[in-house]
Amino acid sequence: GEDVEQSLFLSVREGDSSVINCTYTDSSSTYLYWYKQEPGAGLQLLTYIFSNMDMKQDQRLTVLLNKKDKHLSLRIADTQTGDSAIYFCAESGTGRRALTFGSGTRLQVQP
Amino acid sequence: GAGVSQSPSNKVTEKGKDVELRCDPISGHTALYWYRQRLGQGLEFLIYFQGNSAPDKSGLPSDRFSAERTGGSVSTLTIQRTQQEDSAVYLCASSLRASALGRTDTQYFGPGTRLTVL
């Protein structure tokens, strides 16, 4: 079946860039997503990328997709303490309506 | 407008009891999804509703789990004879339509119901 993997933890200093990585196995993935989950809150969609793109930028967020290696990354520029959260990578594929999620990367931003 | 709402926010129950979790999707959204998130893990798909079509139940872990969606809006997830391994946060999401090839419809998530089975 489909599988999405992420590293569990990332710690950065405030003002640095953060890069969160994700790998997936489903070659039919059509859309890939990044969600943010803050403590006690639901998931918030940050951004998504269509599989025929290799980069998408949205303010401080840059998504890079390497479809050949099935690797997705989320770069957060000028990371702030408010960016501390768990970040989930998710994908959807042809014929599947639900998303397949990774286990999440906890980002800790140190002042 | 209002986002996806879920109730209760927290539920503590005893092993063997039945529980009902409720989801109110965003008005006008035809697709509704239930996911489960165990502690420290990602989300597992449970069930999906799209309009009047038969639901996709492929993610339900056992026949103790069932869900309904009445009138194409509110959904109830029922867990019968709860077990300790059912303890998790149950998340509901809705989207305007179901995703299809070449198109995505953003899933908006509710805050979840934290279920604890003692």
PDB file of N, CA, C and O in Angstrom, chain A residues 2 4 31-33 35 43 45 89-93 96-102, chain B residues 33 35 43-46 93 99 104-109:
ATOM      1  N   GLU A   2       0.178   2.392   0.034  1.00  0.00           N
ATOM      2  CA  GLU A   2       0.896   3.661   0.014  1.00  0.00           C
ATOM      3  C   GLU A   2       1.578   3.898   1.355  1.00  0.00           C
ATOM      4  O   GLU A   2       1.070   3.510   2.400  1.00  0.00           O
ATOM      5  N   VAL A   4       4.039   6.974   3.503  1.00  0.00           N
ATOM      6  CA  VAL A   4       4.645   8.294   3.549  1.00  0.00           C
ATOM      7  C   VAL A   4       5.503   8.349   4.805  1.00  0.00           C
ATOM      8  O   VAL A   4       5.028   8.019   5.891  1.00  0.00           O
ATOM      9  N   TYR A  31      -1.367  14.777  -5.948  1.00  0.00           N
ATOM     10  CA  TYR A  31      -1.169  15.978  -5.165  1.00  0.00           C
ATOM     11  C   TYR A  31      -0.438  15.636  -3.866  1.00  0.00           C
ATOM     12  O   TYR A  31      -0.692  14.591  -3.275  1.00  0.00           O
ATOM     13  N   LEU A  32       0.441  16.535  -3.467  1.00  0.00           N
ATOM     14  CA  LEU A  32       1.160  16.362  -2.209  1.00  0.00           C
ATOM     15  C   LEU A  32       0.950  17.612  -1.371  1.00  0.00           C
ATOM     16  O   LEU A  32       0.961  18.730  -1.903  1.00  0.00           O
ATOM     17  N   TYR A  33       0.759  17.405  -0.075  1.00  0.00           N
ATOM     18  CA  TYR A  33       0.312  18.468   0.818  1.00  0.00           C
ATOM     19  C   TYR A  33       1.231  18.596   2.021  1.00  0.00           C
ATOM     20  O   TYR A  33       1.850  17.626   2.456  1.00  0.00           O
ATOM     21  N   TYR A  35       0.570  19.955   5.930  1.00  0.00           N
ATOM     22  CA  TYR A  35      -0.346  20.436   6.945  1.00  0.00           C
ATOM     23  C   TYR A  35       0.447  20.769   8.209  1.00  0.00           C
ATOM     24  O   TYR A  35       1.467  20.151   8.499  1.00  0.00           O
ATOM     25  N   LEU A  43      -5.821  20.275  12.035  1.00  0.00           N
ATOM     26  CA  LEU A  43      -4.807  20.420  10.996  1.00  0.00           C
ATOM     27  C   LEU A  43      -5.130  21.620  10.117  1.00  0.00           C
ATOM     28  O   LEU A  43      -6.272  21.824   9.704  1.00  0.00           O
ATOM     29  N   LEU A  45      -4.119  23.397   6.524  1.00  0.00           N
ATOM     30  CA  LEU A  45      -3.413  23.217   5.267  1.00  0.00           C
ATOM     31  C   LEU A  45      -2.486  24.398   5.037  1.00  0.00           C
ATOM     32  O   LEU A  45      -2.912  25.546   5.044  1.00  0.00           O
ATOM     33  N   CYS A  89       3.205  15.679   6.148  1.00  0.00           N
ATOM     34  CA  CYS A  89       3.216  15.503   4.708  1.00  0.00           C
ATOM     35  C   CYS A  89       2.066  14.545   4.375  1.00  0.00           C
ATOM     36  O   CYS A  89       1.820  13.587   5.127  1.00  0.00           O
ATOM     37  N   ALA A  90       1.348  14.793   3.283  1.00  0.00           N
ATOM     38  CA  ALA A  90       0.250  13.907   2.899  1.00  0.00           C
ATOM     39  C   ALA A  90       0.179  13.843   1.384  1.00  0.00           C
ATOM     40  O   ALA A  90       0.628  14.769   0.690  1.00  0.00           O
ATOM     41  N   GLU A  91      -0.349  12.753   0.868  1.00  0.00           N
ATOM     42  CA  GLU A  91      -0.472  12.627  -0.583  1.00  0.00           C
ATOM     43  C   GLU A  91      -1.803  11.990  -0.947  1.00  0.00           C
ATOM     44  O   GLU A  91      -2.410  11.276  -0.135  1.00  0.00           O
ATOM     45  N   SER A  92      -2.254  12.290  -2.127  1.00  0.00           N
ATOM     46  CA  SER A  92      -3.447  11.646  -2.672  1.00  0.00           C
ATOM     47  C   SER A  92      -3.086  11.125  -4.052  1.00  0.00           C
ATOM     48  O   SER A  92      -2.259  11.708  -4.751  1.00  0.00           O
ATOM     49  N   GLY A  93      -3.683  10.007  -4.394  1.00  0.00           N
ATOM     50  CA  GLY A  93      -3.359   9.383  -5.666  1.00  0.00           C
ATOM     51  C   GLY A  93      -4.585   9.137  -6.503  1.00  0.00           C
ATOM     52  O   GLY A  93      -5.711   9.293  -6.034  1.00  0.00           O
ATOM     53  N   ARG A  96      -7.959   7.465  -5.313  1.00  0.00           N
ATOM     54  CA  ARG A  96      -8.101   7.516  -3.865  1.00  0.00           C
ATOM     55  C   ARG A  96      -8.568   8.901  -3.471  1.00  0.00           C
ATOM     56  O   ARG A  96      -8.015   9.905  -3.891  1.00  0.00           O
ATOM     57  N   ARG A  97      -9.595   8.926  -2.627  1.00  0.00           N
ATOM     58  CA  ARG A  97     -10.133  10.215  -2.199  1.00  0.00           C
ATOM     59  C   ARG A  97      -9.499  10.672  -0.904  1.00  0.00           C
ATOM     60  O   ARG A  97      -9.321  11.860  -0.686  1.00  0.00           O
ATOM     61  N   ALA A  98      -9.188   9.746  -0.038  1.00  0.00           N
ATOM     62  CA  ALA A  98      -8.612  10.118   1.249  1.00  0.00           C
ATOM     63  C   ALA A  98      -7.124  10.386   1.091  1.00  0.00           C
ATOM     64  O   ALA A  98      -6.486   9.967   0.127  1.00  0.00           O
ATOM     65  N   LEU A  99      -6.595  11.105   2.027  1.00  0.00           N
ATOM     66  CA  LEU A  99      -5.170  11.403   2.043  1.00  0.00           C
ATOM     67  C   LEU A  99      -4.414  10.341   2.827  1.00  0.00           C
ATOM     68  O   LEU A  99      -4.933   9.784   3.790  1.00  0.00           O
ATOM     69  N   THR A 100      -3.179  10.085   2.412  1.00  0.00           N
ATOM     70  CA  THR A 100      -2.273   9.242   3.182  1.00  0.00           C
ATOM     71  C   THR A 100      -1.260  10.155   3.844  1.00  0.00           C
ATOM     72  O   THR A 100      -0.571  10.916   3.155  1.00  0.00           O
ATOM     73  N   PHE A 101      -1.180  10.081   5.166  1.00  0.00           N
ATOM     74  CA  PHE A 101      -0.347  10.989   5.931  1.00  0.00           C
ATOM     75  C   PHE A 101       0.928  10.319   6.415  1.00  0.00           C
ATOM     76  O   PHE A 101       0.946   9.122   6.721  1.00  0.00           O
ATOM     77  N   GLY A 102       1.990  11.119   6.530  1.00  0.00           N
ATOM     78  CA  GLY A 102       3.161  10.697   7.275  1.00  0.00           C
ATOM     79  C   GLY A 102       2.889  10.832   8.757  1.00  0.00           C
ATOM     80  O   GLY A 102       1.827  11.311   9.169  1.00  0.00           O
TER      81      GLY A 102
ATOM     82  N   TYR B  33     -14.865  13.234   5.511  1.00  0.00           N
ATOM     83  CA  TYR B  33     -13.886  12.191   5.813  1.00  0.00           C
ATOM     84  C   TYR B  33     -13.731  12.055   7.327  1.00  0.00           C
ATOM     85  O   TYR B  33     -13.756  13.049   8.049  1.00  0.00           O
ATOM     86  N   TYR B  35     -10.875  10.486  10.059  1.00  0.00           N
ATOM     87  CA  TYR B  35      -9.530   9.963  10.250  1.00  0.00           C
ATOM     88  C   TYR B  35      -9.331   9.700  11.736  1.00  0.00           C
ATOM     89  O   TYR B  35      -9.988  10.281  12.599  1.00  0.00           O
ATOM     90  N   LEU B  43      -2.189  10.451  10.587  1.00  0.00           N
ATOM     91  CA  LEU B  43      -3.621  10.187  10.480  1.00  0.00           C
ATOM     92  C   LEU B  43      -3.875   8.931   9.667  1.00  0.00           C
ATOM     93  O   LEU B  43      -3.267   8.714   8.627  1.00  0.00           O
ATOM     94  N   GLU B  44      -4.816   8.130  10.147  1.00  0.00           N
ATOM     95  CA  GLU B  44      -5.256   6.943   9.418  1.00  0.00           C
ATOM     96  C   GLU B  44      -6.661   7.210   8.889  1.00  0.00           C
ATOM     97  O   GLU B  44      -7.548   7.602   9.648  1.00  0.00           O
ATOM     98  N   PHE B  45      -6.856   6.972   7.620  1.00  0.00           N
ATOM     99  CA  PHE B  45      -8.176   7.127   7.018  1.00  0.00           C
ATOM    100  C   PHE B  45      -9.128   6.061   7.551  1.00  0.00           C
ATOM    101  O   PHE B  45      -8.763   4.891   7.655  1.00  0.00           O
ATOM    102  N   LEU B  46     -10.339   6.475   7.854  1.00  0.00           N
ATOM    103  CA  LEU B  46     -11.360   5.529   8.326  1.00  0.00           C
ATOM    104  C   LEU B  46     -12.466   5.343   7.297  1.00  0.00           C
ATOM    105  O   LEU B  46     -12.728   4.226   6.845  1.00  0.00           O
ATOM    106  N   ALA B  93     -12.961  15.789   8.441  1.00  0.00           N
ATOM    107  CA  ALA B  93     -12.612  16.799   7.444  1.00  0.00           C
ATOM    108  C   ALA B  93     -13.713  16.859   6.401  1.00  0.00           C
ATOM    109  O   ALA B  93     -14.422  15.868   6.174  1.00  0.00           O
ATOM    110  N   SER B  99     -11.776  14.837  -4.421  1.00  0.00           N
ATOM    111  CA  SER B  99     -10.676  15.027  -5.357  1.00  0.00           C
ATOM    112  C   SER B  99     -10.800  14.054  -6.515  1.00  0.00           C
ATOM    113  O   SER B  99     -11.299  12.951  -6.357  1.00  0.00           O
ATOM    114  N   THR B 104      -7.811  18.987  -7.222  1.00  0.00           N
ATOM    115  CA  THR B 104      -7.796  18.716  -5.779  1.00  0.00           C
ATOM    116  C   THR B 104      -8.798  19.627  -5.108  1.00  0.00           C
ATOM    117  O   THR B 104      -9.014  20.756  -5.547  1.00  0.00           O
ATOM    118  N   ASP B 105      -9.424  19.137  -4.104  1.00  0.00           N
ATOM    119  CA  ASP B 105     -10.309  19.949  -3.295  1.00  0.00           C
ATOM    120  C   ASP B 105      -9.810  19.881  -1.864  1.00  0.00           C
ATOM    121  O   ASP B 105      -9.786  18.807  -1.268  1.00  0.00           O
ATOM    122  N   THR B 106      -9.433  21.014  -1.354  1.00  0.00           N
ATOM    123  CA  THR B 106      -8.799  21.079  -0.052  1.00  0.00           C
ATOM    124  C   THR B 106      -9.690  20.487   1.019  1.00  0.00           C
ATOM    125  O   THR B 106     -10.886  20.786   1.084  1.00  0.00           O
ATOM    126  N   GLN B 107      -9.101  19.645   1.848  1.00  0.00           N
ATOM    127  CA  GLN B 107      -9.808  19.097   2.995  1.00  0.00           C
ATOM    128  C   GLN B 107      -9.577  20.010   4.191  1.00  0.00           C
ATOM    129  O   GLN B 107      -8.432  20.300   4.543  1.00  0.00           O
ATOM    130  N   TYR B 108     -10.668  20.441   4.793  1.00  0.00           N
ATOM    131  CA  TYR B 108     -10.609  21.304   5.970  1.00  0.00           C
ATOM    132  C   TYR B 108     -10.932  20.447   7.184  1.00  0.00           C
ATOM    133  O   TYR B 108     -11.952  19.760   7.208  1.00  0.00           O
ATOM    134  N   PHE B 109     -10.070  20.522   8.158  1.00  0.00           N
ATOM    135  CA  PHE B 109     -10.188  19.644   9.315  1.00  0.00           C
ATOM    136  C   PHE B 109     -10.840  20.338  10.506  1.00  0.00           C
ATOM    137  O   PHE B 109     -10.631  21.526  10.743  1.00  0.00           O
TER     138      PHE B 109
END
